[in-house]
mmCIF file of C-alpha atoms in Angstrom:
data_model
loop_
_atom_site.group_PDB
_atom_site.id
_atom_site.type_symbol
_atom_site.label_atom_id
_atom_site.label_comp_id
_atom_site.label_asym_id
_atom_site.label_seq_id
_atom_site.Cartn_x
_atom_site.Cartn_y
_atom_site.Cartn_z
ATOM 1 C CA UNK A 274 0.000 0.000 0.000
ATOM 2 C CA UNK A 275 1.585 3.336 -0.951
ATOM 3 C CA UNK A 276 1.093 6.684 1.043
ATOM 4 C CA UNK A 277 1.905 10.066 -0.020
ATOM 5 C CA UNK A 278 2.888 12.314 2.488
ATOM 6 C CA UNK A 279 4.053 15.891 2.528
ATOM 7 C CA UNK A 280 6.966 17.080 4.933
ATOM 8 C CA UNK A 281 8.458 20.069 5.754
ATOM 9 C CA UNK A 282 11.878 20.997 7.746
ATOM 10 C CA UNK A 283 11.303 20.156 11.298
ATOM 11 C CA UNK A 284 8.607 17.611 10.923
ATOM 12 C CA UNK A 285 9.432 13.903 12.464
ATOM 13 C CA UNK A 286 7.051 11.309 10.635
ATOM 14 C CA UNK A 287 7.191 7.794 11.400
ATOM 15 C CA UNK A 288 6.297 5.022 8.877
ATOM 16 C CA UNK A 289 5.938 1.204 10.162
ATOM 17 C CA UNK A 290 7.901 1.934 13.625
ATOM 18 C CA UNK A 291 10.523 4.062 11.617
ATOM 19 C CA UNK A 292 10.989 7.641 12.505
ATOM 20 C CA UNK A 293 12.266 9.438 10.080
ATOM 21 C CA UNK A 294 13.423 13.552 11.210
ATOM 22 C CA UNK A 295 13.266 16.107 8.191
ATOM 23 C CA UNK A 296 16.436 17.584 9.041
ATOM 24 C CA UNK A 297 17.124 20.399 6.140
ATOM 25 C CA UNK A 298 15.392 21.018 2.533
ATOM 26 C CA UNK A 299 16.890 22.956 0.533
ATOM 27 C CA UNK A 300 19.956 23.325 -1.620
ATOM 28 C CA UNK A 301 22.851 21.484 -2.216
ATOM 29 C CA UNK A 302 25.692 21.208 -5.186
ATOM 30 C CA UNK A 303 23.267 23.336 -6.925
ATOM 31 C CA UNK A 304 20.678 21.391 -6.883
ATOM 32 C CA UNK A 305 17.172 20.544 -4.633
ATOM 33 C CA UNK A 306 18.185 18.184 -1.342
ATOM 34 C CA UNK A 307 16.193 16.853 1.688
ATOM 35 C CA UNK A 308 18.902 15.327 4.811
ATOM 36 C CA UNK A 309 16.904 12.754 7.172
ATOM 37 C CA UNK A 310 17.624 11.068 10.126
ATOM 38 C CA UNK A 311 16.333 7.257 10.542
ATOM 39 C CA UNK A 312 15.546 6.062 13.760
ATOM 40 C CA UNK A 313 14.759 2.588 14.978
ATOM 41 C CA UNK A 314 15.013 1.715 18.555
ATOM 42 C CA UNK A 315 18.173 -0.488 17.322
ATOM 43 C CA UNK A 316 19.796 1.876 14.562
ATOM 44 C CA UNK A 317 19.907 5.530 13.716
ATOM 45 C CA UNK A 318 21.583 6.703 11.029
ATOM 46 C CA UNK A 319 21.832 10.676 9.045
ATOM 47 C CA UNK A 320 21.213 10.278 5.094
ATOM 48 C CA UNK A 321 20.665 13.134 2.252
ATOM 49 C CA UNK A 322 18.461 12.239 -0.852
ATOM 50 C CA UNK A 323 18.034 14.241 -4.457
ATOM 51 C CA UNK A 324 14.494 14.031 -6.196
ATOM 52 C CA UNK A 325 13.851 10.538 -7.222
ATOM 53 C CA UNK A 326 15.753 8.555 -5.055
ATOM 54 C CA UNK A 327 14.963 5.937 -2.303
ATOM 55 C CA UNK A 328 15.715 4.038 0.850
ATOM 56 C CA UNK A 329 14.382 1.228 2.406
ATOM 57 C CA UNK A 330 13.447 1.726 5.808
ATOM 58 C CA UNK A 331 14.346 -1.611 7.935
ATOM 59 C CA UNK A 332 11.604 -3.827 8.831
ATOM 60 C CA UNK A 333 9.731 -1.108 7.120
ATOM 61 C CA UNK A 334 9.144 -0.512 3.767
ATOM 62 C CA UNK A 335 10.408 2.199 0.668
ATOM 63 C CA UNK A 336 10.741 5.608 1.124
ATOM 64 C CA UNK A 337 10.977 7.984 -2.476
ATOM 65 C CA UNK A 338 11.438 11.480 -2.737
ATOM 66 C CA UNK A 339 8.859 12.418 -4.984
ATOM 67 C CA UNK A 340 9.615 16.051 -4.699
ATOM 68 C CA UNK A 341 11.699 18.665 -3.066
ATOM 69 C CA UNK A 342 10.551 22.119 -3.152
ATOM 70 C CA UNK A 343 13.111 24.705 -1.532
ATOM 71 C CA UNK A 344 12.562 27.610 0.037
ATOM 72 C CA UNK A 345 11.865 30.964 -1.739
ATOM 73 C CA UNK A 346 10.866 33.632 0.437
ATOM 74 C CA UNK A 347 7.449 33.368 0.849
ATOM 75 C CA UNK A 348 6.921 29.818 0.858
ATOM 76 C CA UNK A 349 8.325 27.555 3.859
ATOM 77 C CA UNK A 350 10.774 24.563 2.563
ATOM 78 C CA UNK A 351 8.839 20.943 1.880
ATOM 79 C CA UNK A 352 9.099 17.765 0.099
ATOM 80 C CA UNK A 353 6.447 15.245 -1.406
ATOM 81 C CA UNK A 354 7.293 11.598 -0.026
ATOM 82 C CA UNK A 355 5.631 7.932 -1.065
ATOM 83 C CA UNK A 356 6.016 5.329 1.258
ATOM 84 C CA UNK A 357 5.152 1.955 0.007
ATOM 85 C CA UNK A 358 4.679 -0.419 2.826
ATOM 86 C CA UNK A 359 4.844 -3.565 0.155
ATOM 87 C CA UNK A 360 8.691 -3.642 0.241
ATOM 88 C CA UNK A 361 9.723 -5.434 3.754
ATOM 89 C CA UNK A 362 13.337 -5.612 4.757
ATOM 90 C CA UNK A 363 15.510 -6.420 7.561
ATOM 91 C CA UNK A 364 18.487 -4.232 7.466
ATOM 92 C CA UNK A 365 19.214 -0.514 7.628
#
């Protein structure tokens, strides 16, 4: 089952038992970023993602950045994430 959820800076969703803390949005090398930090009670680790790519959360499922919308004044940071419960793993 896939869920689309929409995050901004700050914001500490957890999918499955997996926390996973919006640390930054913005940019980086020139181009849109988003830097998490995945917590299980066993494992935590610090990870930054472009648009399109993905990481399985462990004993969770697959997390995709669908989009990352930066900053620009007016508007507040966020980032458009699916989270597709069908893909089960073990490790982080």
């Amino acid at each position: 089952m896939e869920q689309l959820v929409t995050v901004k800076q700050g914001m500490q969703p957890t999918f499955d038992g997996v926390k996973v803390g919006v640390v930054k949005i913005g940019i980086a090398d020139g181009a849109p970023a988003i830097q998490f930090w995945i917590r299980t009670a066993e494992q935590q680790r610090k990870q930054a993602f472009r648009e399109g790519q993905s990481v399985t959360l462990p004993g969770a499922g697959l997390l995709t950045v669908t989009s990352i919308q930066p900053a620009d004044g007016s508007t507040a940071a966020s980032a458009t994430l699916t989270y597709d419960a069908g893909h089960v793993t073990d490790g982080l």
